[in-house]
CSV table of C-alpha atoms in Angstrom, one decimal:
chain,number,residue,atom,x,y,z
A,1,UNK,CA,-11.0,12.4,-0.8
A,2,UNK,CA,-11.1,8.6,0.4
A,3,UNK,CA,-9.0,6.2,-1.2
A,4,UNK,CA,-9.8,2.2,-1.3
A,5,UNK,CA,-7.9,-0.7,-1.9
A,6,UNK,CA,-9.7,-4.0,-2.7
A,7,UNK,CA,-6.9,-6.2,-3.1
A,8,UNK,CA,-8.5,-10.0,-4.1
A,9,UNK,CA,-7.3,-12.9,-5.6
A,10,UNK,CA,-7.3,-12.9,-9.6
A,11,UNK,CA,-9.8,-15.4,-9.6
A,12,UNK,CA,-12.1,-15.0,-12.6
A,13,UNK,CA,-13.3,-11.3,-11.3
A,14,UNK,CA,-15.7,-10.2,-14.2
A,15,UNK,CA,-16.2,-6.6,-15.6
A,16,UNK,CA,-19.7,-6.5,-13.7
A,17,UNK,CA,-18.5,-7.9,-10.1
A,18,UNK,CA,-15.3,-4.8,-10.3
A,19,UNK,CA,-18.1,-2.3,-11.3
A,20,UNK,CA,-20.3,-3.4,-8.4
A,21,UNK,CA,-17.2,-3.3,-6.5
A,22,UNK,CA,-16.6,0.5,-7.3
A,23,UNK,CA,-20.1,1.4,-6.7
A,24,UNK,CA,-20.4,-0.3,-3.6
A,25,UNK,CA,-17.3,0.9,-2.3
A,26,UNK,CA,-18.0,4.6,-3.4
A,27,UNK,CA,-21.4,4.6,-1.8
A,28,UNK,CA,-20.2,3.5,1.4
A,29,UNK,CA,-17.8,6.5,1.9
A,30,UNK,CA,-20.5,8.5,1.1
A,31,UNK,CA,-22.9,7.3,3.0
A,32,UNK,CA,-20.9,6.5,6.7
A,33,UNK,CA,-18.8,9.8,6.1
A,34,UNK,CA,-20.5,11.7,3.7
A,35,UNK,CA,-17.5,12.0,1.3
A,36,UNK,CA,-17.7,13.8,-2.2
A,37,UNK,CA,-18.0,11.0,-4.5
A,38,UNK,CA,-16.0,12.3,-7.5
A,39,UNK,CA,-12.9,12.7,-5.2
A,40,UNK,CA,-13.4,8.7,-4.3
A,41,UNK,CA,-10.9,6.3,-5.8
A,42,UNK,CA,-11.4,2.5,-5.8
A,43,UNK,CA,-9.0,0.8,-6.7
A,44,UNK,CA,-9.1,-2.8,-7.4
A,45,UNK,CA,-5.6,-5.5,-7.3
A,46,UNK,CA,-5.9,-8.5,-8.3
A,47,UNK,CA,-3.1,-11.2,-7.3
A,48,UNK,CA,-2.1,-14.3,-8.8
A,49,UNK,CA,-2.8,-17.2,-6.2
A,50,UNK,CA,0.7,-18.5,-6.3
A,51,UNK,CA,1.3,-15.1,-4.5
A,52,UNK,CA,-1.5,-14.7,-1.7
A,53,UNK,CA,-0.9,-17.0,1.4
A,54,UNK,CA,-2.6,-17.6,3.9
A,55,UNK,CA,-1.8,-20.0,7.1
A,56,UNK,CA,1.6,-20.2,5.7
A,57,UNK,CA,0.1,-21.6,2.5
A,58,UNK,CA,-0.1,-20.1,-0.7
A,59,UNK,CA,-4.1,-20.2,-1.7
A,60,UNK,CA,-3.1,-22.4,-5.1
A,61,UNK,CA,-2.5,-24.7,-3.0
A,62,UNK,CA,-5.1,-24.5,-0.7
A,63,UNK,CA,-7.6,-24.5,-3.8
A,64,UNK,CA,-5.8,-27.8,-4.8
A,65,UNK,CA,-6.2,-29.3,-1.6
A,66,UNK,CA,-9.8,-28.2,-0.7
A,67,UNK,CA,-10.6,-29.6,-4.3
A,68,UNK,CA,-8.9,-33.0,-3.9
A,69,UNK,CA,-9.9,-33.7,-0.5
A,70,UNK,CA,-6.3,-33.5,0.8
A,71,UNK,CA,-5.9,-33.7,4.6
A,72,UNK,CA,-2.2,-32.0,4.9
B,1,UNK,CA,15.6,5.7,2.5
B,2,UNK,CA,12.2,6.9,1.0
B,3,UNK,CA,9.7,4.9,-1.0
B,4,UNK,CA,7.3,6.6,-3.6
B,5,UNK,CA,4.8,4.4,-4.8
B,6,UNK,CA,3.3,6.0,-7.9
B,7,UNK,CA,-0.5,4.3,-9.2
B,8,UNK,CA,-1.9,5.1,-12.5
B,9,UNK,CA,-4.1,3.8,-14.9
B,10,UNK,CA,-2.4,1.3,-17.6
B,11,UNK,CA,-3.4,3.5,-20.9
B,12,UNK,CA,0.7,3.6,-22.5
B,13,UNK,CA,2.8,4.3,-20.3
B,14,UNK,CA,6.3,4.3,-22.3
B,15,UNK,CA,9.9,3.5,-21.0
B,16,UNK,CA,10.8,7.3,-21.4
B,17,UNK,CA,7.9,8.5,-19.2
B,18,UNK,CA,8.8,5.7,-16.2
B,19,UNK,CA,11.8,6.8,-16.4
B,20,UNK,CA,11.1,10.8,-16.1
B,21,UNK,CA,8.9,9.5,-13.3
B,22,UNK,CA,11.9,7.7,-11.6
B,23,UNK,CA,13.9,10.5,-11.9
B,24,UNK,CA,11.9,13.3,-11.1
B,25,UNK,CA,10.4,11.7,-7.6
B,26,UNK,CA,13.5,10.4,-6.7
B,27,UNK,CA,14.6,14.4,-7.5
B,28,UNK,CA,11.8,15.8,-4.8
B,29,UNK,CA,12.9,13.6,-2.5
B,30,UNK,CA,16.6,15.0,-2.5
B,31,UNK,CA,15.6,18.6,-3.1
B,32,UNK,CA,12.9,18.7,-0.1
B,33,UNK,CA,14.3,16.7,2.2
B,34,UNK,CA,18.1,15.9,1.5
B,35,UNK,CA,17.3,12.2,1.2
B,36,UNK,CA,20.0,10.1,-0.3
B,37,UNK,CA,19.0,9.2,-3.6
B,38,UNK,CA,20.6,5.3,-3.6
B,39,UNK,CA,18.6,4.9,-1.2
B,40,UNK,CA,15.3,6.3,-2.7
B,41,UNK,CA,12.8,3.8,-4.1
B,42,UNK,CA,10.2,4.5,-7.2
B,43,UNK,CA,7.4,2.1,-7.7
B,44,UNK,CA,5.1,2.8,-10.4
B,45,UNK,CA,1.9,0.4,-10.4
B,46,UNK,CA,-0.2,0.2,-13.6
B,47,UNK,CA,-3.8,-0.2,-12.8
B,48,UNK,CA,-6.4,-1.4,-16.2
B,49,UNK,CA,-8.9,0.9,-16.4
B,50,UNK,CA,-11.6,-1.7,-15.7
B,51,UNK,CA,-10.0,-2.0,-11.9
B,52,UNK,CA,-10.1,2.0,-11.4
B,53,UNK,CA,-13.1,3.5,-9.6
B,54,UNK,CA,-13.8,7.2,-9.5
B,55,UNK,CA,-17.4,8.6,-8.9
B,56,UNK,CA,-18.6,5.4,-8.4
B,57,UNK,CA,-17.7,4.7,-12.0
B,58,UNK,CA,-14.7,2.3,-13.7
B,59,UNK,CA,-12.2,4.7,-15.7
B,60,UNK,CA,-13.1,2.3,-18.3
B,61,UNK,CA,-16.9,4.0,-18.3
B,62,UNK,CA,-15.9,7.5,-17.6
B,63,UNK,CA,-13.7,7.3,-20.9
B,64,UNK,CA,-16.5,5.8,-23.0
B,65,UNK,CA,-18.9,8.1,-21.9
B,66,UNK,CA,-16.1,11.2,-22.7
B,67,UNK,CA,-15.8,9.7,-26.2
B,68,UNK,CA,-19.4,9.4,-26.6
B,69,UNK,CA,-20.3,12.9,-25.9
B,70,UNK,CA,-22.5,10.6,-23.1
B,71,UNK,CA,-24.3,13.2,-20.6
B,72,UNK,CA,-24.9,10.7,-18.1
C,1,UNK,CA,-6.2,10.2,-11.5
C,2,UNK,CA,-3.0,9.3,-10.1
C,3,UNK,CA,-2.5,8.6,-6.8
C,4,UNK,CA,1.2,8.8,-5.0
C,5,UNK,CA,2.1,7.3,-1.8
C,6,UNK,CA,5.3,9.0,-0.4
C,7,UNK,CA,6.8,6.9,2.5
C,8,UNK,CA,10.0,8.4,4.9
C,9,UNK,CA,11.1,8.2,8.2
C,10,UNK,CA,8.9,10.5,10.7
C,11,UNK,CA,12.0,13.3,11.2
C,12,UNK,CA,10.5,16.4,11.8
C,13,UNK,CA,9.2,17.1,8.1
C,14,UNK,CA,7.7,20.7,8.6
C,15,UNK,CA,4.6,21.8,6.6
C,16,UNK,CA,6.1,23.5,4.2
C,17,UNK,CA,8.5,20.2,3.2
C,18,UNK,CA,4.9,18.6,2.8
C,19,UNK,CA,3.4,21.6,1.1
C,20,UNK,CA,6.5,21.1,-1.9
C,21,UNK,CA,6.3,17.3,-1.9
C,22,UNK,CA,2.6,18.0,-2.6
C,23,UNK,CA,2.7,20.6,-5.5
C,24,UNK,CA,6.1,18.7,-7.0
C,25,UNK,CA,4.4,15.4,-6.9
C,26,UNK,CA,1.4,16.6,-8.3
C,27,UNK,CA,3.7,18.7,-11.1
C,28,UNK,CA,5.3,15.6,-12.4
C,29,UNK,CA,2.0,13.7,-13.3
C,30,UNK,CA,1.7,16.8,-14.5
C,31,UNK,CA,4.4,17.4,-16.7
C,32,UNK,CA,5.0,13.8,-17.5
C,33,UNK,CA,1.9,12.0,-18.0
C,34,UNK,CA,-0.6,14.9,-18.5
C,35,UNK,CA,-2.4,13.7,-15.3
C,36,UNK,CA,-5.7,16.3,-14.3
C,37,UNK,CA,-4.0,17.9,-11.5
C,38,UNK,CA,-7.7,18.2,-9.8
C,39,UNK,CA,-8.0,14.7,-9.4
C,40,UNK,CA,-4.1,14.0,-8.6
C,41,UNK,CA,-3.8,12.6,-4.9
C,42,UNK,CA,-1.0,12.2,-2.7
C,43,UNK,CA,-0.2,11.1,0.8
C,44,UNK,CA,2.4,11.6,2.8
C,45,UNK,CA,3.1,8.8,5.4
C,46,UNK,CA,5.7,9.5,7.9
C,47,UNK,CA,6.9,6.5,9.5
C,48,UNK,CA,8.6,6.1,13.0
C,49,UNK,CA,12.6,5.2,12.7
C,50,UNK,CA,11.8,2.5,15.0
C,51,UNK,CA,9.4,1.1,12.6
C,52,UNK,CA,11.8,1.1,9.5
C,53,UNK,CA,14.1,-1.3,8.5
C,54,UNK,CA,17.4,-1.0,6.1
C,55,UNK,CA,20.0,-3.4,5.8
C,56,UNK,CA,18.4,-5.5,8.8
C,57,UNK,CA,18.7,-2.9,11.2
C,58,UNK,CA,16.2,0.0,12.2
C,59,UNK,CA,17.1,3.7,11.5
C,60,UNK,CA,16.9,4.5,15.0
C,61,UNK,CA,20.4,2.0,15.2
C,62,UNK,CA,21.7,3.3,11.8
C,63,UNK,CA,21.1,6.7,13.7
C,64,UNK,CA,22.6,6.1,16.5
C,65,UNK,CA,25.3,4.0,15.1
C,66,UNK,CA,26.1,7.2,12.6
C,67,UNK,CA,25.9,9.7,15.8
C,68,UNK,CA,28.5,7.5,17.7
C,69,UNK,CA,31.0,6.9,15.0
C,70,UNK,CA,30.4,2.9,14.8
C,71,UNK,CA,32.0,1.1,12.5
C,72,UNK,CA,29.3,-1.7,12.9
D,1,UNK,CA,-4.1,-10.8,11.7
D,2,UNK,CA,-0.8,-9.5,10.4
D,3,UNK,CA,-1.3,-8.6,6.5
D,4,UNK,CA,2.8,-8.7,4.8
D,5,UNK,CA,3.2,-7.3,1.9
D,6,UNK,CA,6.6,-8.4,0.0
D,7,UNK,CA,7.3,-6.7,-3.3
D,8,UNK,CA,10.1,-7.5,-5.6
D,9,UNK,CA,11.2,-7.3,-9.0
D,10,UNK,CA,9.9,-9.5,-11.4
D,11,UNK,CA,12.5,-11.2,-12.1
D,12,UNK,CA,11.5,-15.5,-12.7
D,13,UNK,CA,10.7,-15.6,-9.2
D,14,UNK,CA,9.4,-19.2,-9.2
D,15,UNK,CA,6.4,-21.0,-7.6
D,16,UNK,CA,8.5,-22.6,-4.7
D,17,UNK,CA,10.7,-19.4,-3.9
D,18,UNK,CA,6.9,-17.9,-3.1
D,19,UNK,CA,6.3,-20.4,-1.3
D,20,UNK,CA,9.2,-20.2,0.8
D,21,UNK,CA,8.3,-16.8,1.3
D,22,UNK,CA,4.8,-17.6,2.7
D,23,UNK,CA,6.0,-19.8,4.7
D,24,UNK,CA,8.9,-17.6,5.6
D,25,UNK,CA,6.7,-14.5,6.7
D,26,UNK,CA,4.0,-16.7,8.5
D,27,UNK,CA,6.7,-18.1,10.5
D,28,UNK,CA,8.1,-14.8,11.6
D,29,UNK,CA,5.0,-13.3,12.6
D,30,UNK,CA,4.2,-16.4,14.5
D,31,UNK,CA,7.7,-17.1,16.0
D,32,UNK,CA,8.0,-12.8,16.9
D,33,UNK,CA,4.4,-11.6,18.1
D,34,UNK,CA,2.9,-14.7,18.8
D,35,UNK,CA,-0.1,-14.4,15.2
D,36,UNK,CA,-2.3,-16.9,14.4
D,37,UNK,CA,-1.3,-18.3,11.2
D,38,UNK,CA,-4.8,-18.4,9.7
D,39,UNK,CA,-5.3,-15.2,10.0
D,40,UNK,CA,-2.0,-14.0,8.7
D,41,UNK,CA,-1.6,-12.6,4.8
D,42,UNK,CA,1.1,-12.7,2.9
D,43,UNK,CA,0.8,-11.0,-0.4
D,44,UNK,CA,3.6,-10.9,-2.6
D,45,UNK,CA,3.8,-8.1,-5.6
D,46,UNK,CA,5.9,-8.6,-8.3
D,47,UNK,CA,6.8,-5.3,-10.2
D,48,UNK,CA,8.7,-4.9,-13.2
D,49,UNK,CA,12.2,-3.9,-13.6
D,50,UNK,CA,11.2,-1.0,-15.9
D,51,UNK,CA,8.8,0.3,-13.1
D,52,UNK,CA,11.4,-0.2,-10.3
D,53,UNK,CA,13.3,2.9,-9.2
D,54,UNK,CA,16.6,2.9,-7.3
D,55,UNK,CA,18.9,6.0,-7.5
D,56,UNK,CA,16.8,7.9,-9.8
D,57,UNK,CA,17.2,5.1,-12.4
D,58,UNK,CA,14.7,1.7,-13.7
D,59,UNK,CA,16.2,-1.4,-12.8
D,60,UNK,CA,16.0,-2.5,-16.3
D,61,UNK,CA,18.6,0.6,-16.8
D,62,UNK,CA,21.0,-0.8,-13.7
D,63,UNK,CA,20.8,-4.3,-14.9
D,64,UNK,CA,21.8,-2.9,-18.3
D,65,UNK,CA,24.6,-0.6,-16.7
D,66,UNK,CA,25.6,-4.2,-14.7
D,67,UNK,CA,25.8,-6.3,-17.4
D,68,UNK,CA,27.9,-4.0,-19.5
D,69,UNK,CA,30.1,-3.1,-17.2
D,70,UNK,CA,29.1,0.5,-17.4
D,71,UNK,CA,30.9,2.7,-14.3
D,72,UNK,CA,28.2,5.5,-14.6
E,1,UNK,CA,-8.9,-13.7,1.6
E,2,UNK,CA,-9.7,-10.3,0.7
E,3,UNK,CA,-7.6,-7.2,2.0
E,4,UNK,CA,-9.3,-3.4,1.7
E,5,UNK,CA,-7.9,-0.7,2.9
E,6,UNK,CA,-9.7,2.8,3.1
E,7,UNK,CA,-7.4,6.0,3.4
E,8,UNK,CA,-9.2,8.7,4.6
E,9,UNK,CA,-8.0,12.2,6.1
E,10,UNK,CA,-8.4,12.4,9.8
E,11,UNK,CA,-11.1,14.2,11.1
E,12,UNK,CA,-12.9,13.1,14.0
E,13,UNK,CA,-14.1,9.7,12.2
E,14,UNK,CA,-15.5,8.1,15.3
E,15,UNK,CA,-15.4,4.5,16.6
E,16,UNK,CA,-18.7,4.0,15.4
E,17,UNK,CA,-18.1,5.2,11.7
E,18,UNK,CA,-15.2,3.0,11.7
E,19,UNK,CA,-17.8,0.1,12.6
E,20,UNK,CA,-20.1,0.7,9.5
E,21,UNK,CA,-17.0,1.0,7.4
E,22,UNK,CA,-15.7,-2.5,8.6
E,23,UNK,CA,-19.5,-3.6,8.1
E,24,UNK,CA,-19.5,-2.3,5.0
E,25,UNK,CA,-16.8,-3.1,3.3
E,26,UNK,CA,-17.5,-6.5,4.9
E,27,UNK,CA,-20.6,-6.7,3.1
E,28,UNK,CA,-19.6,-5.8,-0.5
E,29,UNK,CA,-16.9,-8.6,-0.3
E,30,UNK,CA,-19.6,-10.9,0.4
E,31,UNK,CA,-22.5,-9.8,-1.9
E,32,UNK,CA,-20.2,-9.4,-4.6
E,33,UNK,CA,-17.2,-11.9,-4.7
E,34,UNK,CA,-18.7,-14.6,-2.3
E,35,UNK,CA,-16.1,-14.3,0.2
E,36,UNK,CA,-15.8,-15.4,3.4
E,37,UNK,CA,-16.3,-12.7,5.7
E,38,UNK,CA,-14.0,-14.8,8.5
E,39,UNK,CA,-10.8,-14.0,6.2
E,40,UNK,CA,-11.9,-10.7,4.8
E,41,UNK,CA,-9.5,-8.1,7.0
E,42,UNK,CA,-10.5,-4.1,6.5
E,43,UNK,CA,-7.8,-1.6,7.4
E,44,UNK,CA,-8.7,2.1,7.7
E,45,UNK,CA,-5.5,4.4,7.8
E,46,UNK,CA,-6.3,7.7,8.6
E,47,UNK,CA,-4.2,10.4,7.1
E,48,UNK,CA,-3.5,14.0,8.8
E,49,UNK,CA,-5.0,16.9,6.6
E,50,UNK,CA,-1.1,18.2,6.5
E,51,UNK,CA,-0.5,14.9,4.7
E,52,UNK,CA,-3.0,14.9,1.7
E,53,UNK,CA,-2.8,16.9,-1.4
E,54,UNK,CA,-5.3,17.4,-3.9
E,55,UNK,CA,-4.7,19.5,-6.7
E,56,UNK,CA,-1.2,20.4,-5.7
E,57,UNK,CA,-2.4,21.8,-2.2
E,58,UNK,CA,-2.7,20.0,0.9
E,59,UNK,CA,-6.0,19.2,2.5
E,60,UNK,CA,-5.5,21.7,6.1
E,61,UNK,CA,-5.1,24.5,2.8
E,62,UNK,CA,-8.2,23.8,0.8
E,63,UNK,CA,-10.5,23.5,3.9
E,64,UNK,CA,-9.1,26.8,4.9
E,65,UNK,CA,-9.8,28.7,1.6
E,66,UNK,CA,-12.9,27.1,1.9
E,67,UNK,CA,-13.8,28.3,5.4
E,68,UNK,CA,-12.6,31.7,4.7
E,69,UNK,CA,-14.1,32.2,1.9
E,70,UNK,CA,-10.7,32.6,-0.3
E,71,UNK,CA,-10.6,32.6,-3.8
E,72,UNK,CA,-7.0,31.3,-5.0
F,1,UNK,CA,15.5,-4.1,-4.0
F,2,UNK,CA,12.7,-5.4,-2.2
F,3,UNK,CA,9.9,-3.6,0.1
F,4,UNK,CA,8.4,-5.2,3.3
F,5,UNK,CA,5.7,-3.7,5.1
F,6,UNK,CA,4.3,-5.8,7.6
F,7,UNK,CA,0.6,-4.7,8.9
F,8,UNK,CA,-0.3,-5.1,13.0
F,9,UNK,CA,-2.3,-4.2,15.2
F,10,UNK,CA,-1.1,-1.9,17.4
F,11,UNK,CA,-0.9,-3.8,20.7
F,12,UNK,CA,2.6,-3.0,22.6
F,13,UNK,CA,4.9,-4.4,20.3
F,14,UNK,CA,8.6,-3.6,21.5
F,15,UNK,CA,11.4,-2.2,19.7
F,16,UNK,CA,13.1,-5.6,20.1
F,17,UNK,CA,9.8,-6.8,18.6
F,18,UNK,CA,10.2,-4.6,15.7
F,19,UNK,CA,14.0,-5.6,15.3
F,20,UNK,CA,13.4,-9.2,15.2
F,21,UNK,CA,10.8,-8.0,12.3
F,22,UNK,CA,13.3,-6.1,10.7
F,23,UNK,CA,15.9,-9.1,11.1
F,24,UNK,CA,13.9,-11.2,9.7
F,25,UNK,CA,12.3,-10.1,6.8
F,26,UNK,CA,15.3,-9.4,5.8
F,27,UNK,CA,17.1,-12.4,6.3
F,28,UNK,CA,13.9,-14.0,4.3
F,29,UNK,CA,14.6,-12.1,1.6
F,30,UNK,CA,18.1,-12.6,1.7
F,31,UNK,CA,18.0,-16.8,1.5
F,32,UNK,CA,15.3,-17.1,-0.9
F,33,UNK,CA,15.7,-14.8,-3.3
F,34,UNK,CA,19.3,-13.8,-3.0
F,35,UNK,CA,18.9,-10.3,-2.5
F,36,UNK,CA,21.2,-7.5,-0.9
F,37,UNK,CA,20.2,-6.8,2.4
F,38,UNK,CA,21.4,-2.9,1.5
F,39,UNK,CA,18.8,-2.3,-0.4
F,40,UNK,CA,15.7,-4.1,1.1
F,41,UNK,CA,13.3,-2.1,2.9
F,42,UNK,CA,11.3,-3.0,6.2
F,43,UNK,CA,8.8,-1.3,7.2
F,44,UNK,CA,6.1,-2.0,10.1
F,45,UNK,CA,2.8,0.0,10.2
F,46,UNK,CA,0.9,-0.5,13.6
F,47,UNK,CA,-3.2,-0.3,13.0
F,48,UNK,CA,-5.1,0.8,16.4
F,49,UNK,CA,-7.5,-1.9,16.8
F,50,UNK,CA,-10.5,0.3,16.3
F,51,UNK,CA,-9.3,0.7,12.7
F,52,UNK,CA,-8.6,-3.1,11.5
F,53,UNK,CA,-11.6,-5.5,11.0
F,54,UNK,CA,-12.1,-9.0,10.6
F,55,UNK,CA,-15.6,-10.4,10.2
F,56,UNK,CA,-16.9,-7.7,9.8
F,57,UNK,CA,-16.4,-6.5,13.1
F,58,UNK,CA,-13.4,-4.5,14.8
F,59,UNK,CA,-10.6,-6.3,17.0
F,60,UNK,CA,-11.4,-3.8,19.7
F,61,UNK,CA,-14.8,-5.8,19.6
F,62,UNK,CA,-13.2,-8.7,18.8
F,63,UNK,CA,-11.1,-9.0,21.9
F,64,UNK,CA,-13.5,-7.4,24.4
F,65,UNK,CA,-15.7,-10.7,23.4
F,66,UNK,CA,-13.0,-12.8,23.5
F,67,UNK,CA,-12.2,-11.5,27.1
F,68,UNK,CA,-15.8,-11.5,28.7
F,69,UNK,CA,-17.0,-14.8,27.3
F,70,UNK,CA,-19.2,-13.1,25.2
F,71,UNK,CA,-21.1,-15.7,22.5
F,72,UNK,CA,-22.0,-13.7,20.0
């Protein structure tokens, strides 16, 4: 009866990547612990940029700098 | 001071059914354990059905395969 | 397929408290939202009074603070 | 490689309040245990007021009460 | 930056199970998403069987019903 | 009404540890968003090492190459 979180940023994620995702995550359980597949829930959150930091900076602005060549 | 997270799939939730979530949860809590209910958080998380794996399989496919009569 | 995280502070919840918090939180998806009991999870995660803040102070203070008659 | 996890109401948090935050939490877990701010997370979750429970009540229903100078 | 947590009941998962779960999940972020394994954290949380309901019962129930053959 | 959990590993953090966490996050939450420290929630969950990856590879292994040189 696992349960998985895949928390990502919402970056473009399409329909195809969450269902590999699912399926990926799903046979994993199964196949390391033998769980029952129809009692495995994926679940996938997807968060806004502005709102995932990392290193004390929020990854919109790490995108922005990585993508301007900023050195701060 | 107990927190309740509740996380279902976005298909209509209305105002009237958060709120009988709110207040039935935040009921258990003070009937089962004598927790103070001001100090009793609900959090209800509505997931799309494209982001919700079960069986290996988004909700979004297990309900198009339910409409479909789909024996797969 | 709801899933329900419920969250308190680690003080001596017996079996049966987790036995009612089970078959009520279940009962509300339930009764509420029509949710599949069969594929209705929830998880109880008892958390050490050390470990949980309210009010900038732990419960093991607020405890002790409520035990000793501060006014604090 | 602390993962924080900061939810709040949605309530026009804005860009540089989240950023505050980021920054905020990074420093903490730095200044307190001594993480490496690279590998600390800071996700923030905004939910809204309607899916926010306090005292068996939405938040949209207690801002409502507030602002109308409702005594229930 | 991915975060995945896997919630499993706890019974006997061994160190090296909890290897090929790191691994895997690891792996899927990769494949999938392109993600840098370096910031990809995996949390596994492992739940007492007292803890986890299904179905309105908790988990220590249905594996004794199932061990002993009962038929509520 | 906010909700903190902040995610460690477990590795001997003190309950003045945990109270400067507590103090803290809510302070944070407090100057940036304004909100009542009553109602704001902390709460710290400690990983065992064996259970948290990064790299796809557990911080048990992580430190025990970080402690013996180890190049791989």
């Amino acid at each position: 009866m696992p349960y998985v979180l895949i928390q990502v940023t919402r970056e473009g994620v399409t329909r195809a990547q969450k269902q590999a995702l699912i399926e990926g995550a799903t046979a994993l359980l199964v196949d390391v612990l033998g769980k029952d597949p129809s009692t495995t829930f994926v679940v996938i959150d997807e968060v806004d940029t502005d709102n995932w930091g990392v290193a004390g900076r929020s990854v919109t602005a790490l995108r922005a700098a990585a993508a301007g060549g900023s050195h701060d």
